[in-house]
Amino acid sequence: MNDLERRYLRLLRAYPADYRRARGAEIVGTYLDLAAPDQRWPAPVDAADLLRGGLRQRLRAAGITDLIPGVRLAALLALVTASALAGVWGTAELHPPPVEWGLPHVGPFVSLGVVAWAAWLLAAAVIAVAPSRVARWAITLALLVTIALPPVAAALDALRPPLMVLLPQVALGLLGLALPDRASRATRLAPALSALSAVVATEFLVGLDAVGSYYGATLEVFLPTVGGLLLVVGALLAMGLALGGDTRGGWALVTLLTPAGFLAVPSLADSFGPAYGAITFAELAVTAVAVALAGPAALFLAVVFRSRRTSSPQPSGQPCPTCGART
C-alpha cells in the first residue's frame, strides 16, 4: 500500500462503515486508476468529492436525505441577501462626504469597502451566467476580499466598513458556497436581480448619505431588519413547501438561523447589554461568538432529533412506510 492509497483510505472514513466494507475498495481503486504516476496526495477536487459523498451517505443512512437540498435552498436565500446588501453598501460608498466637511474618506469613495462590494456584485453577475463551479470561485474571491479588508485597511491606515457589517456578509457568503450544482435559470438570476433592485432602491428611494451609511441606526435597525426578513421569507417558504410534503424548507430555515443571527448581532448586543451607553466592542464580540455557537448547535440538534425519530420503530398496527404491510 503506497502513500496515496493510504490517504484515500483515510478520506474514505467519511463514509459509514458498512458502505466502506461494501464499496470502499472499488471507490479507492477508481481514484488510484485516475491518479498521475507520481501523485502522492489526493487532488483537492477528489478529496471534496469523497467528503461530500460520505456526508450524503451518512445522511441517507440516518434517514435525513432532505438536509442537503434544504441547505442548498438556504444557500440561494443567503446569496440573494448578500447580493442585496452589496448593492446597498456599494451604492452608499459612491457618496462620500463633501471635501469641505473635513471628514476622512478614500478617494472618491467612503472607504475601502467599495472593493469588497464590487467583488460581491461581480459574484452575483458570475452566478447568473456561469456554471456553479465557476460561481463558487467568484464567491470565494468575494469572501477573501471581505476577510482581507480589516488587515489591509489597518496597514494602509484607511477607512473600512465596521466588522459588524463585514461579519454577516462573510457568514452569508460561506453558506452561499453550497449553492446547487445544477441551478435553474431563475435561481441563477436571483442574486443579480436582488443586487440591481437594492442599487436602485438605495440610490433613488432610500438616499443613504455618506455619514450615516455604516453607523448609527444602520447597525441597530437596518441589519437586524434584514435578518428578520430573511427568517420570515425562510419560514413562509418552509410552510409552503410543507403543505406539499416537502421538508426542505424546514432545514433551510434552521440553517439560516446563523447568518440571520449575525445580522442581528448589534441589536442583540444592545438588548442584553446595559440599559444606557453605547454598545462596546466586547459586547459585540461576545454576542457574535454566542451566535456562532448557537446557530450550528440548533442545526446539530435538529439533525439528531430527526435521525432518532426516523430510526425509531413503527408503532404496532401502523403500516410499514416501505412495504405497506401492517406490523
Short mmCIF file of C-alpha atoms in Angstrom, two decimals:
data_model
loop_
_atom_site.label_atom_id
_atom_site.label_comp_id
_atom_site.label_asym_id
_atom_site.label_seq_id
_atom_site.Cartn_x
_atom_site.Cartn_y
_atom_site.Cartn_z
CA MET A 1 0.00 0.00 0.00
CA ASN A 2 1.54 3.33 -1.07
CA ASP A 3 1.04 6.76 0.50
CA LEU A 4 -1.62 7.84 -2.00
CA GLU A 5 -3.78 4.79 -1.35
CA ARG A 6 -3.38 5.20 2.40
CA ARG A 7 -4.53 8.83 2.17
CA TYR A 8 -7.54 7.94 0.04
CA LEU A 9 -8.49 5.29 2.59
CA ARG A 10 -8.23 7.91 5.31
CA LEU A 11 -10.62 10.16 3.39
CA LEU A 12 -12.93 7.19 2.90
CA ARG A 13 -13.65 7.24 6.63
CA ALA A 14 -16.18 9.95 5.82
CA TYR A 15 -18.46 7.11 4.66
CA PRO A 16 -20.39 4.80 7.03
CA ALA A 17 -18.55 1.61 7.97
CA ASP A 18 -21.00 -0.70 6.14
CA TYR A 19 -20.65 1.33 2.96
CA ARG A 20 -16.84 1.27 3.22
CA ARG A 21 -16.83 -2.50 3.57
CA ALA A 22 -19.13 -2.93 0.58
CA ARG A 23 -17.68 -0.40 -1.86
CA GLY A 24 -14.55 1.09 -0.31
CA ALA A 25 -12.07 -0.91 -2.39
CA GLU A 26 -13.95 -0.05 -5.59
CA ILE A 27 -14.01 3.69 -4.81
CA VAL A 28 -10.32 3.90 -3.88
CA GLY A 29 -9.37 1.76 -6.87
CA THR A 30 -11.16 4.17 -9.22
CA TYR A 31 -9.32 7.19 -7.82
CA LEU A 32 -5.98 5.36 -7.98
CA ASP A 33 -6.57 4.43 -11.63
CA LEU A 34 -7.17 8.11 -12.46
CA ALA A 35 -4.18 9.40 -10.47
CA ALA A 36 -0.93 10.55 -12.08
CA PRO A 37 2.01 8.11 -11.88
CA ASP A 38 3.95 10.27 -9.40
CA GLN A 39 0.95 11.59 -7.46
CA ARG A 40 1.33 11.35 -3.68
CA TRP A 41 -1.66 13.34 -2.39
CA PRO A 42 -5.36 13.21 -3.34
CA ALA A 43 -6.42 16.04 -5.61
CA PRO A 44 -8.43 18.71 -3.77
CA VAL A 45 -11.42 18.07 -6.04
CA ASP A 46 -11.25 14.33 -5.29
CA ALA A 47 -11.00 14.99 -1.55
CA ALA A 48 -14.02 17.30 -1.66
CA ASP A 49 -15.99 14.71 -3.66
CA LEU A 50 -15.18 11.99 -1.13
CA LEU A 51 -16.17 14.16 1.82
CA ARG A 52 -19.43 15.22 0.13
CA GLY A 53 -20.21 11.65 -0.80
CA GLY A 54 -19.50 10.45 2.73
CA LEU A 55 -21.76 13.11 4.21
CA ARG A 56 -24.51 12.21 1.75
CA GLN A 57 -24.29 8.51 2.61
CA ARG A 58 -24.32 9.19 6.36
CA LEU A 59 -27.39 11.39 5.99
CA ARG A 60 -29.07 8.73 3.87
CA ALA A 61 -28.26 6.09 6.50
CA ALA A 62 -29.79 8.35 9.16
CA GLY A 63 -32.90 8.94 7.06
CA ILE A 64 -32.18 12.65 6.54
CA THR A 65 -31.96 12.80 2.76
CA ASP A 66 -33.64 16.21 2.65
CA LEU A 67 -30.97 18.06 4.67
CA ILE A 68 -28.62 18.79 1.76
CA PRO A 69 -31.43 20.07 -0.53
CA GLY A 70 -32.54 22.26 2.38
CA VAL A 71 -29.04 23.68 2.83
CA ARG A 72 -28.87 24.39 -0.90
CA LEU A 73 -32.15 26.26 -0.68
CA ALA A 74 -30.76 28.26 2.25
CA ALA A 75 -27.63 28.97 0.16
CA LEU A 76 -29.77 30.58 -2.54
CA LEU A 77 -31.54 32.80 0.01
CA ALA A 78 -28.16 33.70 1.54
CA LEU A 79 -26.74 34.71 -1.84
CA VAL A 80 -29.79 36.82 -2.61
CA THR A 81 -29.37 38.59 0.75
CA ALA A 82 -25.60 39.05 0.35
CA SER A 83 -26.07 40.48 -3.15
CA ALA A 84 -28.74 42.90 -1.93
CA LEU A 85 -26.50 44.11 0.91
CA ALA A 86 -23.63 44.55 -1.53
CA GLY A 87 -25.91 46.67 -3.70
CA VAL A 88 -26.91 48.84 -0.72
CA TRP A 89 -23.39 49.31 0.67
CA GLY A 90 -21.78 49.67 -2.76
CA THR A 91 -24.19 52.46 -3.71
CA ALA A 92 -23.62 54.22 -0.38
CA GLU A 93 -19.85 54.03 -1.00
CA LEU A 94 -20.31 56.21 -4.09
CA HIS A 95 -21.48 59.14 -1.95
CA PRO A 96 -18.56 60.27 0.24
CA PRO A 97 -18.91 63.39 2.39
CA PRO A 98 -18.03 66.69 0.70
CA VAL A 99 -14.35 67.63 0.99
CA GLU A 100 -15.20 70.87 2.80
CA TRP A 101 -16.65 68.83 5.66
CA GLY A 102 -13.17 67.66 6.55
CA LEU A 103 -14.26 64.06 7.15
CA PRO A 104 -11.95 61.22 6.10
CA HIS A 105 -12.71 59.15 3.03
CA VAL A 106 -10.84 57.03 0.48
CA GLY A 107 -10.57 58.92 -2.79
CA PRO A 108 -14.00 59.21 -4.41
CA PHE A 109 -15.41 56.55 -2.08
CA VAL A 110 -16.40 56.38 1.57
CA SER A 111 -13.97 53.57 2.44
CA LEU A 112 -12.05 50.57 1.12
CA GLY A 113 -15.28 48.62 1.45
CA VAL A 114 -16.11 49.54 -2.15
CA VAL A 115 -13.64 46.85 -3.26
CA ALA A 116 -15.48 44.12 -1.34
CA TRP A 117 -18.91 45.23 -2.53
CA ALA A 118 -17.68 45.31 -6.12
CA ALA A 119 -16.42 41.73 -5.66
CA TRP A 120 -19.83 40.62 -4.38
CA LEU A 121 -21.65 42.33 -7.25
CA LEU A 122 -19.25 40.61 -9.66
CA ALA A 123 -20.03 37.29 -7.98
CA ALA A 124 -23.76 37.91 -8.48
CA ALA A 125 -23.14 38.52 -12.18
CA VAL A 126 -20.99 35.38 -12.48
CA ILE A 127 -23.67 33.28 -10.76
CA ALA A 128 -26.16 34.48 -13.38
CA VAL A 129 -24.13 33.36 -16.40
CA ALA A 130 -21.56 30.74 -15.31
CA PRO A 131 -21.71 27.13 -14.09
CA SER A 132 -21.93 26.56 -10.35
CA ARG A 133 -18.26 25.55 -10.06
CA VAL A 134 -17.15 28.86 -11.58
CA ALA A 135 -19.69 30.73 -9.46
CA ARG A 136 -18.20 29.19 -6.32
CA TRP A 137 -14.79 30.57 -7.28
CA ALA A 138 -16.33 34.03 -7.68
CA ILE A 139 -17.99 33.73 -4.25
CA THR A 140 -14.69 32.55 -2.75
CA LEU A 141 -12.92 35.59 -4.24
CA ALA A 142 -15.53 37.92 -2.72
CA LEU A 143 -15.14 36.17 0.64
CA LEU A 144 -11.34 36.52 0.57
CA VAL A 145 -11.57 40.21 -0.32
CA THR A 146 -14.05 40.81 2.51
CA ILE A 147 -11.93 38.94 5.05
CA ALA A 148 -8.80 40.81 3.93
CA LEU A 149 -10.36 44.25 4.37
CA PRO A 150 -9.60 44.76 8.10
CA PRO A 151 -5.86 43.94 7.94
CA VAL A 152 -5.38 45.78 4.64
CA ALA A 153 -7.20 48.86 5.94
CA ALA A 154 -5.09 48.79 9.10
CA ALA A 155 -1.88 48.55 7.07
CA LEU A 156 -2.90 51.45 4.81
CA ASP A 157 -4.44 53.45 7.67
CA ALA A 158 -7.63 53.73 5.62
CA LEU A 159 -11.31 53.57 6.46
CA ARG A 160 -13.24 50.31 6.14
CA PRO A 161 -16.78 49.15 6.95
CA PRO A 162 -17.39 48.08 10.57
CA LEU A 163 -16.80 44.43 11.46
CA MET A 164 -20.50 44.04 12.21
CA VAL A 165 -21.18 44.84 8.55
CA LEU A 166 -18.46 42.54 7.22
CA LEU A 167 -19.16 39.59 9.54
CA PRO A 168 -22.70 38.78 8.34
CA GLN A 169 -21.53 39.20 4.75
CA VAL A 170 -18.91 36.50 5.36
CA ALA A 171 -21.50 34.22 7.01
CA LEU A 172 -23.90 34.65 4.08
CA GLY A 173 -21.11 34.01 1.59
CA LEU A 174 -19.91 30.86 3.31
CA LEU A 175 -23.43 29.47 3.21
CA GLY A 176 -23.72 30.57 -0.41
CA LEU A 177 -20.91 28.20 -1.37
CA ALA A 178 -23.47 25.39 -1.01
CA LEU A 179 -25.50 26.64 -4.00
CA PRO A 180 -26.97 23.85 -6.16
CA ASP A 181 -24.72 22.27 -8.79
CA ARG A 182 -27.46 22.42 -11.40
CA ALA A 183 -29.42 25.56 -10.73
CA SER A 184 -32.29 26.75 -12.89
CA ARG A 185 -32.06 30.00 -14.84
CA ALA A 186 -34.37 31.74 -12.37
CA THR A 187 -32.18 30.60 -9.48
CA ARG A 188 -29.02 31.87 -11.18
CA LEU A 189 -30.58 35.25 -11.91
CA ALA A 190 -31.97 35.80 -8.41
CA PRO A 191 -28.79 37.25 -6.77
CA ALA A 192 -28.14 39.62 -9.68
CA LEU A 193 -31.75 40.84 -9.71
CA SER A 194 -31.59 41.29 -5.94
CA ALA A 195 -28.43 43.37 -6.24
CA LEU A 196 -29.88 45.50 -9.02
CA SER A 197 -33.06 46.15 -7.05
CA ALA A 198 -31.01 47.13 -3.99
CA VAL A 199 -28.91 49.56 -6.02
CA VAL A 200 -32.00 51.26 -7.47
CA ALA A 201 -33.78 51.41 -4.11
CA THR A 202 -30.75 52.81 -2.33
CA GLU A 203 -29.96 55.43 -4.95
CA PHE A 204 -33.43 56.72 -5.68
CA LEU A 205 -35.70 55.72 -2.79
CA VAL A 206 -33.68 55.50 0.41
CA GLY A 207 -30.94 58.00 -0.27
CA LEU A 208 -28.36 56.77 2.24
CA ASP A 209 -25.91 59.54 2.96
CA ALA A 210 -22.18 59.03 3.37
CA VAL A 211 -22.02 59.98 7.03
CA GLY A 212 -24.71 57.63 8.33
CA SER A 213 -24.40 54.73 5.90
CA TYR A 214 -22.40 52.40 8.14
CA TYR A 215 -23.16 53.82 11.55
CA GLY A 216 -25.90 54.95 13.89
CA ALA A 217 -29.28 53.44 13.18
CA THR A 218 -27.90 51.40 10.29
CA LEU A 219 -26.29 48.81 12.51
CA GLU A 220 -29.00 48.73 15.16
CA VAL A 221 -32.06 48.82 12.87
CA PHE A 222 -31.25 48.04 9.24
CA LEU A 223 -29.14 44.90 9.65
CA PRO A 224 -31.46 43.22 12.20
CA THR A 225 -34.41 44.08 9.94
CA VAL A 226 -32.68 42.32 7.04
CA GLY A 227 -32.01 39.32 9.29
CA GLY A 228 -35.66 39.24 10.37
CA LEU A 229 -36.88 39.44 6.77
CA LEU A 230 -34.55 36.59 5.85
CA LEU A 231 -36.10 34.40 8.54
CA VAL A 232 -39.64 35.44 7.59
CA VAL A 233 -39.03 34.51 3.96
CA GLY A 234 -37.48 31.23 5.10
CA ALA A 235 -40.45 30.48 7.36
CA LEU A 236 -43.02 31.26 4.65
CA LEU A 237 -41.10 29.10 2.20
CA ALA A 238 -40.91 26.28 4.75
CA MET A 239 -44.66 26.39 5.39
CA GLY A 240 -45.45 26.50 1.67
CA LEU A 241 -43.23 23.52 0.89
CA ALA A 242 -44.50 21.59 3.91
CA LEU A 243 -48.03 21.77 2.51
CA GLY A 244 -46.78 19.60 -0.33
CA GLY A 245 -44.90 17.23 1.95
CA ASP A 246 -41.52 18.82 1.15
CA THR A 247 -39.34 19.29 4.25
CA ARG A 248 -36.50 21.18 2.53
CA GLY A 249 -37.87 24.48 3.76
CA GLY A 250 -37.61 23.46 7.40
CA TRP A 251 -33.93 22.57 7.04
CA ALA A 252 -33.34 25.81 5.14
CA LEU A 253 -34.94 27.79 7.95
CA VAL A 254 -32.79 26.15 10.63
CA THR A 255 -29.67 26.68 8.50
CA LEU A 256 -30.49 30.39 8.08
CA LEU A 257 -30.50 30.95 11.84
CA THR A 258 -26.73 31.51 11.85
CA PRO A 259 -26.43 34.25 9.17
CA ALA A 260 -29.64 35.88 10.41
CA GLY A 261 -28.17 35.87 13.91
CA PHE A 262 -25.01 37.59 12.69
CA LEU A 263 -27.15 40.26 11.01
CA ALA A 264 -28.89 40.82 14.36
CA VAL A 265 -25.69 40.97 16.47
CA PRO A 266 -25.86 44.78 17.08
CA SER A 267 -29.50 44.56 18.14
CA LEU A 268 -28.88 41.50 20.32
CA ALA A 269 -25.85 43.13 21.96
CA ASP A 270 -27.93 46.23 22.67
CA SER A 271 -30.77 44.16 24.14
CA PHE A 272 -28.60 42.15 26.53
CA GLY A 273 -26.14 44.92 27.35
CA PRO A 274 -26.50 47.82 29.80
CA ALA A 275 -29.64 49.91 29.54
CA TYR A 276 -27.62 53.07 28.88
CA GLY A 277 -24.48 53.84 26.92
CA ALA A 278 -23.10 52.84 23.54
CA ILE A 279 -22.54 49.21 22.65
CA THR A 280 -18.96 48.22 23.39
CA PHE A 281 -16.74 46.08 21.18
CA ALA A 282 -16.61 43.44 23.92
CA GLU A 283 -20.42 43.17 23.96
CA LEU A 284 -20.49 42.81 20.17
CA ALA A 285 -17.73 40.17 20.25
CA VAL A 286 -19.43 38.10 22.96
CA THR A 287 -22.75 38.27 21.11
CA ALA A 288 -21.11 37.24 17.82
CA VAL A 289 -19.45 34.24 19.49
CA ALA A 290 -22.78 33.24 21.06
CA VAL A 291 -24.46 33.38 17.63
CA ALA A 292 -21.61 31.40 16.06
CA LEU A 293 -22.18 28.64 18.63
CA ALA A 294 -25.98 28.73 18.89
CA GLY A 295 -26.78 28.57 15.17
CA PRO A 296 -24.78 25.41 14.34
CA ALA A 297 -25.89 23.87 17.65
CA ALA A 298 -29.54 24.33 16.65
CA LEU A 299 -28.86 22.63 13.31
CA PHE A 300 -27.00 19.78 15.00
CA LEU A 301 -29.81 19.21 17.49
CA ALA A 302 -32.36 19.21 14.65
CA VAL A 303 -30.31 16.57 12.82
CA VAL A 304 -30.03 14.41 15.96
CA PHE A 305 -33.76 14.72 16.71
CA ARG A 306 -34.73 13.88 13.12
CA SER A 307 -32.36 10.90 12.90
CA ARG A 308 -33.67 9.41 16.16
CA ARG A 309 -37.24 9.95 15.11
CA THR A 310 -36.57 8.32 11.74
CA SER A 311 -34.82 5.31 13.29
CA SER A 312 -37.50 4.72 15.94
CA PRO A 313 -39.62 1.54 15.40
CA GLN A 314 -43.04 1.80 13.84
CA PRO A 315 -45.96 1.66 16.33
CA SER A 316 -47.91 -1.60 16.35
CA GLY A 317 -50.77 -1.67 13.89
CA GLN A 318 -49.30 1.08 11.68
CA PRO A 319 -48.48 0.38 8.02
CA CYS A 320 -44.81 -0.03 7.13
CA PRO A 321 -43.69 3.07 5.13
CA THR A 322 -41.81 0.93 2.58
CA CYS A 323 -43.92 -2.18 2.03
CA GLY A 324 -47.40 -1.10 3.18
CA ALA A 325 -47.87 -4.14 5.43
CA ARG A 326 -49.10 -3.70 8.97
CA THR A 327 -46.79 -4.50 11.86
#
